[in-house]
mmCIF file with all atom_site columns, C-alpha atoms in Angstrom:
data_model
loop_
_atom_site.group_PDB
_atom_site.id
_atom_site.type_symbol
_atom_site.label_atom_id
_atom_site.label_alt_id
_atom_site.label_comp_id
_atom_site.label_asym_id
_atom_site.label_entity_id
_atom_site.label_seq_id
_atom_site.pdbx_PDB_ins_code
_atom_site.Cartn_x
_atom_site.Cartn_y
_atom_site.Cartn_z
_atom_site.occupancy
_atom_site.B_iso_or_equiv
_atom_site.pdbx_formal_charge
_atom_site.auth_seq_id
_atom_site.auth_comp_id
_atom_site.auth_asym_id
_atom_site.auth_atom_id
_atom_site.pdbx_PDB_model_num
ATOM 1   C CA . MET Q 1 1   ? -25.000 2.699   9.668   1.00 0.00 ? 941  MET Q CA 1
ATOM 2   C CA . GLU Q 1 2   ? -23.891 -0.648  8.316   1.00 0.00 ? 942  GLU Q CA 1
ATOM 3   C CA . GLU Q 1 3   ? -21.786 -2.794  10.650  1.00 0.00 ? 943  GLU Q CA 1
ATOM 4   C CA . PRO Q 1 4   ? -18.124 -2.914  9.608   1.00 0.00 ? 944  PRO Q CA 1
ATOM 5   C CA . LEU Q 1 5   ? -16.323 -5.899  8.184   1.00 0.00 ? 945  LEU Q CA 1
ATOM 6   C CA . ASN Q 1 6   ? -13.475 -6.840  10.499  1.00 0.00 ? 946  ASN Q CA 1
ATOM 7   C CA . LEU Q 1 7   ? -10.521 -8.793  9.195   1.00 0.00 ? 947  LEU Q CA 1
ATOM 8   C CA . VAL Q 1 8   ? -7.865  -10.175 11.496  1.00 0.00 ? 948  VAL Q CA 1
ATOM 9   C CA . LEU Q 1 9   ? -4.833  -10.963 9.362   1.00 0.00 ? 949  LEU Q CA 1
ATOM 10  C CA . PHE Q 1 10  ? -2.479  -13.494 10.916  1.00 0.00 ? 950  PHE Q CA 1
ATOM 11  C CA . SER Q 1 11  ? -0.877  -15.256 7.940   1.00 0.00 ? 951  SER Q CA 1
ATOM 12  C CA . GLY Q 1 12  ? 1.836   -13.422 6.064   1.00 0.00 ? 952  GLY Q CA 1
ATOM 13  C CA . THR Q 1 13  ? 1.855   -15.308 2.771   1.00 0.00 ? 953  THR Q CA 1
ATOM 14  C CA . ASP Q 1 14  ? 1.034   -13.463 -0.435  1.00 0.00 ? 954  ASP Q CA 1
ATOM 15  C CA . ASP Q 1 15  ? -1.980  -15.633 -1.325  1.00 0.00 ? 955  ASP Q CA 1
ATOM 16  C CA . LYS Q 1 16  ? -3.774  -15.065 1.972   1.00 0.00 ? 956  LYS Q CA 1
ATOM 17  C CA . LEU Q 1 17  ? -2.885  -11.383 2.008   1.00 0.00 ? 957  LEU Q CA 1
ATOM 18  C CA . ASN Q 1 18  ? -4.211  -11.064 -1.534  1.00 0.00 ? 958  ASN Q CA 1
ATOM 19  C CA . ALA Q 1 19  ? -7.473  -12.776 -0.589  1.00 0.00 ? 959  ALA Q CA 1
ATOM 20  C CA . ALA Q 1 20  ? -7.798  -10.370 2.326   1.00 0.00 ? 960  ALA Q CA 1
ATOM 21  C CA . ALA Q 1 21  ? -7.030  -7.369  0.109   1.00 0.00 ? 961  ALA Q CA 1
ATOM 22  C CA . VAL Q 1 22  ? -9.732  -8.388  -2.394  1.00 0.00 ? 962  VAL Q CA 1
ATOM 23  C CA . LEU Q 1 23  ? -12.286 -8.835  0.411   1.00 0.00 ? 963  LEU Q CA 1
ATOM 24  C CA . THR Q 1 24  ? -11.344 -5.405  1.738   1.00 0.00 ? 964  THR Q CA 1
ATOM 25  C CA . ALA Q 1 25  ? -11.632 -3.735  -1.669  1.00 0.00 ? 965  ALA Q CA 1
ATOM 26  C CA . GLY Q 1 26  ? -15.016 -5.314  -2.353  1.00 0.00 ? 966  GLY Q CA 1
ATOM 27  C CA . ALA Q 1 27  ? -16.452 -4.137  0.953   1.00 0.00 ? 967  ALA Q CA 1
ATOM 28  C CA . ALA Q 1 28  ? -14.993 -0.661  0.468   1.00 0.00 ? 968  ALA Q CA 1
ATOM 29  C CA . ALA Q 1 29  ? -16.546 -0.516  -3.008  1.00 0.00 ? 969  ALA Q CA 1
ATOM 30  C CA . LEU Q 1 30  ? -19.948 -0.988  -1.379  1.00 0.00 ? 970  LEU Q CA 1
ATOM 31  C CA . GLY Q 1 31  ? -19.240 1.736   1.139   1.00 0.00 ? 971  GLY Q CA 1
ATOM 32  C CA . ARG Q 1 32  ? -18.952 -0.699  4.007   1.00 0.00 ? 972  ARG Q CA 1
ATOM 33  C CA . PRO Q 1 33  ? -16.365 0.220   6.660   1.00 0.00 ? 973  PRO Q CA 1
ATOM 34  C CA . VAL Q 1 34  ? -13.498 -2.249  7.034   1.00 0.00 ? 974  VAL Q CA 1
ATOM 35  C CA . ASN Q 1 35  ? -11.238 -2.675  10.040  1.00 0.00 ? 975  ASN Q CA 1
ATOM 36  C CA . VAL Q 1 36  ? -8.062  -4.662  9.413   1.00 0.00 ? 976  VAL Q CA 1
ATOM 37  C CA . PHE Q 1 37  ? -6.064  -5.862  12.425  1.00 0.00 ? 977  PHE Q CA 1
ATOM 38  C CA . LEU Q 1 38  ? -2.545  -7.107  11.697  1.00 0.00 ? 978  LEU Q CA 1
ATOM 39  C CA . GLN Q 1 39  ? -1.051  -9.825  13.847  1.00 0.00 ? 979  GLN Q CA 1
ATOM 40  C CA . TYR Q 1 40  ? 2.081   -11.943 13.728  1.00 0.00 ? 980  TYR Q CA 1
ATOM 41  C CA . TRP Q 1 41  ? 3.307   -12.783 10.225  1.00 0.00 ? 981  TRP Q CA 1
ATOM 42  C CA . ALA Q 1 42  ? 0.792   -10.591 8.475   1.00 0.00 ? 982  ALA Q CA 1
ATOM 43  C CA . LEU Q 1 43  ? 2.163   -7.637  10.428  1.00 0.00 ? 983  LEU Q CA 1
ATOM 44  C CA . GLU Q 1 44  ? 5.692   -8.575  9.445   1.00 0.00 ? 984  GLU Q CA 1
ATOM 45  C CA . ALA Q 1 45  ? 4.648   -8.500  5.772   1.00 0.00 ? 985  ALA Q CA 1
ATOM 46  C CA . PHE Q 1 46  ? 3.640   -4.828  6.224   1.00 0.00 ? 986  PHE Q CA 1
ATOM 47  C CA . ARG Q 1 47  ? 7.172   -3.763  7.169   1.00 0.00 ? 987  ARG Q CA 1
ATOM 48  C CA . SER Q 1 48  ? 8.060   -0.965  4.800   1.00 0.00 ? 988  SER Q CA 1
ATOM 49  C CA . ASP Q 1 49  ? 11.333  -2.654  3.859   1.00 0.00 ? 989  ASP Q CA 1
ATOM 50  C CA . ARG Q 1 50  ? 9.609   -5.942  2.997   1.00 0.00 ? 990  ARG Q CA 1
ATOM 51  C CA . ILE Q 1 51  ? 6.114   -5.141  1.756   1.00 0.00 ? 991  ILE Q CA 1
ATOM 52  C CA . GLU Q 1 52  ? 7.027   -5.574  -1.910  1.00 0.00 ? 992  GLU Q CA 1
ATOM 53  C CA . ALA Q 1 53  ? 9.099   -8.715  -1.260  1.00 0.00 ? 993  ALA Q CA 1
ATOM 54  C CA . ASP Q 1 54  ? 8.017   -12.283 -2.051  1.00 0.00 ? 994  ASP Q CA 1
ATOM 55  C CA . HIS Q 1 55  ? 6.232   -13.586 1.053   1.00 0.00 ? 995  HIS Q CA 1
ATOM 56  C CA . GLY Q 1 56  ? 5.671   -17.107 -0.224  1.00 0.00 ? 996  GLY Q CA 1
ATOM 57  C CA . LEU Q 1 57  ? 2.389   -18.997 -0.358  1.00 0.00 ? 997  LEU Q CA 1
ATOM 58  C CA . ALA Q 1 58  ? 0.361   -21.121 2.038   1.00 0.00 ? 998  ALA Q CA 1
ATOM 59  C CA . PRO Q 1 59  ? 1.625   -24.734 2.201   1.00 0.00 ? 999  PRO Q CA 1
ATOM 60  C CA . GLU Q 1 60  ? -1.420  -26.076 0.352   1.00 0.00 ? 1000 GLU Q CA 1
ATOM 61  C CA . ALA Q 1 61  ? -0.468  -24.086 -2.753  1.00 0.00 ? 1001 ALA Q CA 1
ATOM 62  C CA . GLY Q 1 62  ? 2.189   -26.593 -3.781  1.00 0.00 ? 1002 GLY Q CA 1
ATOM 63  C CA . VAL Q 1 63  ? 4.195   -26.336 -6.974  1.00 0.00 ? 1003 VAL Q CA 1
ATOM 64  C CA . ALA Q 1 64  ? 1.164   -26.016 -9.267  1.00 0.00 ? 1004 ALA Q CA 1
ATOM 65  C CA . GLY Q 1 65  ? -0.290  -23.299 -7.054  1.00 0.00 ? 1005 GLY Q CA 1
ATOM 66  C CA . ARG Q 1 66  ? 2.981   -21.390 -7.162  1.00 0.00 ? 1006 ARG Q CA 1
ATOM 67  C CA . GLU Q 1 67  ? 2.946   -21.528 -10.957 1.00 0.00 ? 1007 GLU Q CA 1
ATOM 68  C CA . ALA Q 1 68  ? -0.693  -20.384 -11.128 1.00 0.00 ? 1008 ALA Q CA 1
ATOM 69  C CA . VAL Q 1 69  ? -0.044  -17.441 -8.816  1.00 0.00 ? 1009 VAL Q CA 1
ATOM 70  C CA . ASP Q 1 70  ? 3.082   -16.464 -10.749 1.00 0.00 ? 1010 ASP Q CA 1
ATOM 71  C CA . ALA Q 1 71  ? 1.177   -16.628 -14.049 1.00 0.00 ? 1011 ALA Q CA 1
ATOM 72  C CA . LEU Q 1 72  ? -1.572  -14.311 -12.783 1.00 0.00 ? 1012 LEU Q CA 1
ATOM 73  C CA . ARG Q 1 73  ? 1.001   -11.869 -11.471 1.00 0.00 ? 1013 ARG Q CA 1
ATOM 74  C CA . ALA Q 1 74  ? 2.877   -11.961 -14.787 1.00 0.00 ? 1014 ALA Q CA 1
ATOM 75  C CA . ALA Q 1 75  ? -0.446  -11.245 -16.538 1.00 0.00 ? 1015 ALA Q CA 1
ATOM 76  C CA . GLY Q 1 76  ? -0.685  -8.023  -14.577 1.00 0.00 ? 1016 GLY Q CA 1
ATOM 77  C CA . GLN Q 1 77  ? -2.526  -8.815  -11.350 1.00 0.00 ? 1017 GLN Q CA 1
ATOM 78  C CA . ALA Q 1 78  ? -2.064  -6.022  -8.827  1.00 0.00 ? 1018 ALA Q CA 1
ATOM 79  C CA . SER Q 1 79  ? -0.124  -6.863  -5.676  1.00 0.00 ? 1019 SER Q CA 1
ATOM 80  C CA . TRP Q 1 80  ? -2.097  -7.139  -2.436  1.00 0.00 ? 1020 TRP Q CA 1
ATOM 81  C CA . ALA Q 1 81  ? -0.457  -3.953  -1.240  1.00 0.00 ? 1021 ALA Q CA 1
ATOM 82  C CA . GLU Q 1 82  ? -1.636  -2.104  -4.366  1.00 0.00 ? 1022 GLU Q CA 1
ATOM 83  C CA . THR Q 1 83  ? -5.166  -3.500  -3.973  1.00 0.00 ? 1023 THR Q CA 1
ATOM 84  C CA . LEU Q 1 84  ? -5.207  -2.287  -0.368  1.00 0.00 ? 1024 LEU Q CA 1
ATOM 85  C CA . ARG Q 1 85  ? -4.008  1.160   -1.481  1.00 0.00 ? 1025 ARG Q CA 1
ATOM 86  C CA . GLN Q 1 86  ? -6.893  1.313   -3.953  1.00 0.00 ? 1026 GLN Q CA 1
ATOM 87  C CA . ALA Q 1 87  ? -9.323  0.186   -1.250  1.00 0.00 ? 1027 ALA Q CA 1
ATOM 88  C CA . LYS Q 1 88  ? -8.057  2.891   1.109   1.00 0.00 ? 1028 LYS Q CA 1
ATOM 89  C CA . GLU Q 1 89  ? -8.525  5.512   -1.607  1.00 0.00 ? 1029 GLU Q CA 1
ATOM 90  C CA . LEU Q 1 90  ? -12.227 4.612   -1.613  1.00 0.00 ? 1030 LEU Q CA 1
ATOM 91  C CA . GLY Q 1 91  ? -12.337 5.409   2.090   1.00 0.00 ? 1031 GLY Q CA 1
ATOM 92  C CA . GLY Q 1 92  ? -13.626 3.632   5.172   1.00 0.00 ? 1032 GLY Q CA 1
ATOM 93  C CA . VAL Q 1 93  ? -10.660 1.252   5.470   1.00 0.00 ? 1033 VAL Q CA 1
ATOM 94  C CA . ASP Q 1 94  ? -8.642  1.382   8.683   1.00 0.00 ? 1034 ASP Q CA 1
ATOM 95  C CA . ILE Q 1 95  ? -5.556  -0.804  9.094   1.00 0.00 ? 1035 ILE Q CA 1
ATOM 96  C CA . GLU Q 1 96  ? -4.155  -1.211  12.592  1.00 0.00 ? 1036 GLU Q CA 1
ATOM 97  C CA . ALA Q 1 97  ? -1.168  -3.127  13.879  1.00 0.00 ? 1037 ALA Q CA 1
ATOM 98  C CA . CYS Q 1 98  ? -1.641  -5.332  16.945  1.00 0.00 ? 1038 CYS Q CA 1
ATOM 99  C CA . SER Q 1 99  ? 0.465   -3.886  19.762  1.00 0.00 ? 1039 SER Q CA 1
ATOM 100 C CA . LEU Q 1 100 ? 1.400   -7.333  21.076  1.00 0.00 ? 1040 LEU Q CA 1
ATOM 101 C CA . SER Q 1 101 ? 2.695   -8.354  17.657  1.00 0.00 ? 1041 SER Q CA 1
ATOM 102 C CA . MET Q 1 102 ? 4.639   -5.082  17.444  1.00 0.00 ? 1042 MET Q CA 1
ATOM 103 C CA . ASP Q 1 103 ? 6.392   -6.101  20.674  1.00 0.00 ? 1043 ASP Q CA 1
ATOM 104 C CA . LEU Q 1 104 ? 6.905   -9.665  19.473  1.00 0.00 ? 1044 LEU Q CA 1
ATOM 105 C CA . LEU Q 1 105 ? 8.562   -8.534  16.266  1.00 0.00 ? 1045 LEU Q CA 1
ATOM 106 C CA . HIS Q 1 106 ? 10.426  -5.593  17.885  1.00 0.00 ? 1046 HIS Q CA 1
ATOM 107 C CA . LEU Q 1 107 ? 8.764   -3.132  15.524  1.00 0.00 ? 1047 LEU Q CA 1
ATOM 108 C CA . GLU Q 1 108 ? 8.211   0.611   15.852  1.00 0.00 ? 1048 GLU Q CA 1
ATOM 109 C CA . PRO Q 1 109 ? 5.422   2.464   13.976  1.00 0.00 ? 1049 PRO Q CA 1
ATOM 110 C CA . GLY Q 1 110 ? 8.061   3.973   11.689  1.00 0.00 ? 1050 GLY Q CA 1
ATOM 111 C CA . ASP Q 1 111 ? 9.043   0.475   10.530  1.00 0.00 ? 1051 ASP Q CA 1
ATOM 112 C CA . LEU Q 1 112 ? 5.632   -0.055  8.920   1.00 0.00 ? 1052 LEU Q CA 1
ATOM 113 C CA . ASP Q 1 113 ? 4.363   0.841   5.471   1.00 0.00 ? 1053 ASP Q CA 1
ATOM 114 C CA . PRO Q 1 114 ? 2.114   3.955   5.357   1.00 0.00 ? 1054 PRO Q CA 1
ATOM 115 C CA . LEU Q 1 115 ? -0.826  1.632   4.599   1.00 0.00 ? 1055 LEU Q CA 1
ATOM 116 C CA . VAL Q 1 116 ? -0.892  0.990   8.349   1.00 0.00 ? 1056 VAL Q CA 1
ATOM 117 C CA . ASP Q 1 117 ? -2.856  3.728   10.127  1.00 0.00 ? 1057 ASP Q CA 1
ATOM 118 C CA . GLY Q 1 118 ? -1.735  2.998   13.651  1.00 0.00 ? 1058 GLY Q CA 1
ATOM 119 C CA . VAL Q 1 119 ? -1.114  0.586   16.514  1.00 0.00 ? 1059 VAL Q CA 1
ATOM 120 C CA . GLU Q 1 120 ? -3.796  -0.608  18.905  1.00 0.00 ? 1060 GLU Q CA 1
ATOM 121 C CA . GLY Q 1 121 ? -4.635  -3.367  21.324  1.00 0.00 ? 1061 GLY Q CA 1
ATOM 122 C CA . VAL Q 1 122 ? -7.236  -6.058  20.900  1.00 0.00 ? 1062 VAL Q CA 1
ATOM 123 C CA . THR Q 1 123 ? -9.830  -4.190  22.987  1.00 0.00 ? 1063 THR Q CA 1
ATOM 124 C CA . ALA Q 1 124 ? -9.680  -1.158  20.720  1.00 0.00 ? 1064 ALA Q CA 1
ATOM 125 C CA . PHE Q 1 125 ? -10.059 -3.512  17.755  1.00 0.00 ? 1065 PHE Q CA 1
ATOM 126 C CA . TYR Q 1 126 ? -13.200 -5.115  19.218  1.00 0.00 ? 1066 TYR Q CA 1
ATOM 127 C CA . LEU Q 1 127 ? -14.670 -1.734  20.062  1.00 0.00 ? 1067 LEU Q CA 1
ATOM 128 C CA . ALA Q 1 128 ? -14.172 -0.631  16.456  1.00 0.00 ? 1068 ALA Q CA 1
ATOM 129 C CA . ALA Q 1 129 ? -15.595 -3.948  15.237  1.00 0.00 ? 1069 ALA Q CA 1
ATOM 130 C CA . GLY Q 1 130 ? -18.934 -3.287  16.925  1.00 0.00 ? 1070 GLY Q CA 1
ATOM 131 C CA . GLY Q 1 131 ? -21.444 -5.982  15.989  1.00 0.00 ? 1071 GLY Q CA 1
ATOM 132 C CA . GLY Q 1 132 ? -19.872 -6.750  12.618  1.00 0.00 ? 1072 GLY Q CA 1
ATOM 133 C CA . PRO Q 1 133 ? -18.377 -10.140 11.753  1.00 0.00 ? 1073 PRO Q CA 1
ATOM 134 C CA . VAL Q 1 134 ? -14.771 -10.880 12.661  1.00 0.00 ? 1074 VAL Q CA 1
ATOM 135 C CA . VAL Q 1 135 ? -12.917 -12.915 10.040  1.00 0.00 ? 1075 VAL Q CA 1
ATOM 136 C CA . PHE Q 1 136 ? -9.552  -14.502 10.820  1.00 0.00 ? 1076 PHE Q CA 1
ATOM 137 C CA . ILE Q 1 137 ? -7.235  -15.080 7.881   1.00 0.00 ? 1077 ILE Q CA 1
ATOM 138 C CA . MET F 2 1   ? -24.548 -5.770  -31.159 1.00 0.00 ? 1273 MET F CA 1
ATOM 139 C CA . LEU F 2 2   ? -27.355 -3.564  -29.997 1.00 0.00 ? 1274 LEU F CA 1
ATOM 140 C CA . GLU F 2 3   ? -27.608 0.001   -31.204 1.00 0.00 ? 1275 GLU F CA 1
ATOM 141 C CA . THR F 2 4   ? -30.413 1.926   -29.602 1.00 0.00 ? 1276 THR F CA 1
ATOM 142 C CA . PRO F 2 5   ? -31.111 5.588   -30.317 1.00 0.00 ? 1277 PRO F CA 1
ATOM 143 C CA . SER F 2 6   ? -31.539 6.281   -26.583 1.00 0.00 ? 1278 SER F CA 1
ATOM 144 C CA . THR F 2 7   ? -27.952 5.297   -25.785 1.00 0.00 ? 1279 THR F CA 1
ATOM 145 C CA . PRO F 2 8   ? -26.253 8.460   -24.506 1.00 0.00 ? 1280 PRO F CA 1
ATOM 146 C CA . ALA F 2 9   ? -22.817 9.500   -25.728 1.00 0.00 ? 1281 ALA F CA 1
ATOM 147 C CA . ILE F 2 10  ? -19.909 8.097   -23.768 1.00 0.00 ? 1282 ILE F CA 1
ATOM 148 C CA . THR F 2 11  ? -18.058 10.783  -21.809 1.00 0.00 ? 1283 THR F CA 1
ATOM 149 C CA . ARG F 2 12  ? -15.061 8.695   -20.865 1.00 0.00 ? 1284 ARG F CA 1
ATOM 150 C CA . THR F 2 13  ? -13.747 5.197   -21.549 1.00 0.00 ? 1285 THR F CA 1
ATOM 151 C CA . ILE F 2 14  ? -11.603 3.278   -19.070 1.00 0.00 ? 1286 ILE F CA 1
ATOM 152 C CA . ASP F 2 15  ? -9.513  0.485   -20.533 1.00 0.00 ? 1287 ASP F CA 1
ATOM 153 C CA . ALA F 2 16  ? -9.156  -1.938  -17.605 1.00 0.00 ? 1288 ALA F CA 1
ATOM 154 C CA . ARG F 2 17  ? -8.384  -4.928  -19.795 1.00 0.00 ? 1289 ARG F CA 1
ATOM 155 C CA . GLY F 2 18  ? -5.677  -7.039  -18.208 1.00 0.00 ? 1290 GLY F CA 1
ATOM 156 C CA . SER F 2 19  ? -6.678  -5.911  -14.723 1.00 0.00 ? 1291 SER F CA 1
ATOM 157 C CA . PHE F 2 20  ? -7.993  -8.632  -12.425 1.00 0.00 ? 1292 PHE F CA 1
ATOM 158 C CA . CYS F 2 21  ? -10.895 -8.607  -9.955  1.00 0.00 ? 1293 CYS F CA 1
ATOM 159 C CA . PRO F 2 22  ? -11.620 -6.188  -8.337  1.00 0.00 ? 1294 PRO F CA 1
ATOM 160 C CA . GLY F 2 23  ? -9.357  -3.877  -10.387 1.00 0.00 ? 1295 GLY F CA 1
ATOM 161 C CA . PRO F 2 24  ? -11.877 -2.831  -13.077 1.00 0.00 ? 1296 PRO F CA 1
ATOM 162 C CA . LEU F 2 25  ? -14.447 -1.890  -10.415 1.00 0.00 ? 1297 LEU F CA 1
ATOM 163 C CA . MET F 2 26  ? -11.815 0.070   -8.499  1.00 0.00 ? 1298 MET F CA 1
ATOM 164 C CA . GLU F 2 27  ? -10.957 2.008   -11.664 1.00 0.00 ? 1299 GLU F CA 1
ATOM 165 C CA . LEU F 2 28  ? -14.635 2.613   -12.433 1.00 0.00 ? 1300 LEU F CA 1
ATOM 166 C CA . ILE F 2 29  ? -15.346 3.950   -8.937  1.00 0.00 ? 1301 ILE F CA 1
ATOM 167 C CA . ARG F 2 30  ? -12.406 6.334   -9.198  1.00 0.00 ? 1302 ARG F CA 1
ATOM 168 C CA . ALA F 2 31  ? -13.668 7.581   -12.579 1.00 0.00 ? 1303 ALA F CA 1
ATOM 169 C CA . ILE F 2 32  ? -17.214 8.024   -11.282 1.00 0.00 ? 1304 ILE F CA 1
ATOM 170 C CA . ARG F 2 33  ? -15.964 10.083  -8.357  1.00 0.00 ? 1305 ARG F CA 1
ATOM 171 C CA . GLU F 2 34  ? -14.088 12.340  -10.765 1.00 0.00 ? 1306 GLU F CA 1
ATOM 172 C CA . SER F 2 35  ? -17.133 12.725  -13.035 1.00 0.00 ? 1307 SER F CA 1
ATOM 173 C CA . GLN F 2 36  ? -20.211 14.941  -13.048 1.00 0.00 ? 1308 GLN F CA 1
ATOM 174 C CA . VAL F 2 37  ? -23.790 13.732  -12.686 1.00 0.00 ? 1309 VAL F CA 1
ATOM 175 C CA . GLY F 2 38  ? -25.012 12.780  -16.152 1.00 0.00 ? 1310 GLY F CA 1
ATOM 176 C CA . ASP F 2 39  ? -21.593 11.669  -17.395 1.00 0.00 ? 1311 ASP F CA 1
ATOM 177 C CA . VAL F 2 40  ? -21.517 8.304   -19.127 1.00 0.00 ? 1312 VAL F CA 1
ATOM 178 C CA . ILE F 2 41  ? -18.534 6.080   -18.449 1.00 0.00 ? 1313 ILE F CA 1
ATOM 179 C CA . ALA F 2 42  ? -17.567 2.940   -20.335 1.00 0.00 ? 1314 ALA F CA 1
ATOM 180 C CA . VAL F 2 43  ? -15.268 0.399   -18.729 1.00 0.00 ? 1315 VAL F CA 1
ATOM 181 C CA . TRP F 2 44  ? -13.549 -2.327  -20.707 1.00 0.00 ? 1316 TRP F CA 1
ATOM 182 C CA . SER F 2 45  ? -12.774 -5.449  -18.711 1.00 0.00 ? 1317 SER F CA 1
ATOM 183 C CA . SER F 2 46  ? -11.348 -8.830  -19.566 1.00 0.00 ? 1318 SER F CA 1
ATOM 184 C CA . ASP F 2 47  ? -11.885 -10.056 -16.010 1.00 0.00 ? 1319 ASP F CA 1
ATOM 185 C CA . ARG F 2 48  ? -14.660 -12.623 -15.716 1.00 0.00 ? 1320 ARG F CA 1
ATOM 186 C CA . GLY F 2 49  ? -16.031 -11.394 -12.408 1.00 0.00 ? 1321 GLY F CA 1
ATOM 187 C CA . SER F 2 50  ? -16.527 -7.788  -13.425 1.00 0.00 ? 1322 SER F CA 1
ATOM 188 C CA . LYS F 2 51  ? -19.459 -8.281  -15.789 1.00 0.00 ? 1323 LYS F CA 1
ATOM 189 C CA . ILE F 2 52  ? -21.361 -9.746  -12.848 1.00 0.00 ? 1324 ILE F CA 1
ATOM 190 C CA . ASP F 2 53  ? -20.033 -7.533  -10.082 1.00 0.00 ? 1325 ASP F CA 1
ATOM 191 C CA . ILE F 2 54  ? -20.006 -4.151  -11.802 1.00 0.00 ? 1326 ILE F CA 1
ATOM 192 C CA . PRO F 2 55  ? -23.728 -4.125  -12.776 1.00 0.00 ? 1327 PRO F CA 1
ATOM 193 C CA . ARG F 2 56  ? -24.621 -5.105  -9.200  1.00 0.00 ? 1328 ARG F CA 1
ATOM 194 C CA . TRP F 2 57  ? -22.401 -2.364  -7.840  1.00 0.00 ? 1329 TRP F CA 1
ATOM 195 C CA . ILE F 2 58  ? -24.036 0.138   -10.224 1.00 0.00 ? 1330 ILE F CA 1
ATOM 196 C CA . GLU F 2 59  ? -27.465 -0.803  -8.888  1.00 0.00 ? 1331 GLU F CA 1
ATOM 197 C CA . LYS F 2 60  ? -26.377 -0.618  -5.254  1.00 0.00 ? 1332 LYS F CA 1
ATOM 198 C CA . ALA F 2 61  ? -24.600 2.701   -5.793  1.00 0.00 ? 1333 ALA F CA 1
ATOM 199 C CA . GLY F 2 62  ? -27.678 4.210   -7.446  1.00 0.00 ? 1334 GLY F CA 1
ATOM 200 C CA . HIS F 2 63  ? -26.344 4.739   -10.963 1.00 0.00 ? 1335 HIS F CA 1
ATOM 201 C CA . ARG F 2 64  ? -27.738 3.449   -14.293 1.00 0.00 ? 1336 ARG F CA 1
ATOM 202 C CA . LEU F 2 65  ? -26.428 0.549   -16.324 1.00 0.00 ? 1337 LEU F CA 1
ATOM 203 C CA . VAL F 2 66  ? -26.673 1.794   -19.902 1.00 0.00 ? 1338 VAL F CA 1
ATOM 204 C CA . ALA F 2 67  ? -25.194 -1.193  -21.739 1.00 0.00 ? 1339 ALA F CA 1
ATOM 205 C CA . LEU F 2 68  ? -23.282 -4.414  -21.228 1.00 0.00 ? 1340 LEU F CA 1
ATOM 206 C CA . GLU F 2 69  ? -21.797 -5.877  -24.364 1.00 0.00 ? 1341 GLU F CA 1
ATOM 207 C CA . THR F 2 70  ? -19.335 -8.676  -24.879 1.00 0.00 ? 1342 THR F CA 1
ATOM 208 C CA . ARG F 2 71  ? -16.762 -7.806  -27.509 1.00 0.00 ? 1343 ARG F CA 1
ATOM 209 C CA . ASP F 2 72  ? -13.761 -9.666  -28.810 1.00 0.00 ? 1344 ASP F CA 1
ATOM 210 C CA . GLY F 2 73  ? -12.207 -10.990 -25.610 1.00 0.00 ? 1345 GLY F CA 1
ATOM 211 C CA . TYR F 2 74  ? -13.576 -8.327  -23.297 1.00 0.00 ? 1346 TYR F CA 1
ATOM 212 C CA . ASP F 2 75  ? -16.769 -6.776  -21.960 1.00 0.00 ? 1347 ASP F CA 1
ATOM 213 C CA . GLU F 2 76  ? -17.858 -3.180  -22.317 1.00 0.00 ? 1348 GLU F CA 1
ATOM 214 C CA . ILE F 2 77  ? -19.961 -1.976  -19.400 1.00 0.00 ? 1349 ILE F CA 1
ATOM 215 C CA . VAL F 2 78  ? -21.484 1.481   -19.777 1.00 0.00 ? 1350 VAL F CA 1
ATOM 216 C CA . VAL F 2 79  ? -22.784 3.399   -16.774 1.00 0.00 ? 1351 VAL F CA 1
ATOM 217 C CA . GLU F 2 80  ? -24.462 6.772   -16.354 1.00 0.00 ? 1352 GLU F CA 1
ATOM 218 C CA . LYS F 2 81  ? -23.641 8.646   -13.169 1.00 0.00 ? 1353 LYS F CA 1
ATOM 219 C CA . LEU F 2 82  ? -26.939 9.592   -11.527 1.00 0.00 ? 1354 LEU F CA 1
ATOM 220 C CA . ARG F 2 83  ? -25.901 11.001  -8.153  1.00 0.00 ? 1355 ARG F CA 1
#
């Protein structure tokens, strides 16, 4: 069985989350398992009351980057949350919240969007990761 | 435009124009899952990555690329479900 792709999402801005969602969807399209581990500000972006909100962009985007991202969205680009939903429909995508970040942000499982499958610690994440690459975004 | 007599009839067409990478591939995979072996699915995409990615996905997934044609502002990629 192919080793999974393992994405640790730390940043909570829409551009980085979108990049992560596209990487997830591409791997899922090839039938490769994907484990997504949500930490810090990425986890906060998955709160069910905020997931569709504007989460800003990475500082390097600047004004021109903001305009480019807005233009693509206006042209019909799917949100990162929608891309992740599509990826999960394909199967093999597991999204887990980091338990430490849950404590940090005072979150309960019920506060999170249904895209999130559960809460686990870093050891469980590494065990699921097996020998596959770990990518930090 | 290429018209070959061996081109099978298209069972279903997915209009994914206006959808960005990897949207057209996502829509194609969903359609293939809903289809029967032997069905022929055409996907229309205006996304630049899809005409490269979709044929490679078709090969990896074990289906057959029937045609890839560039039309007015979009690509038509035709695939036969083999498995």
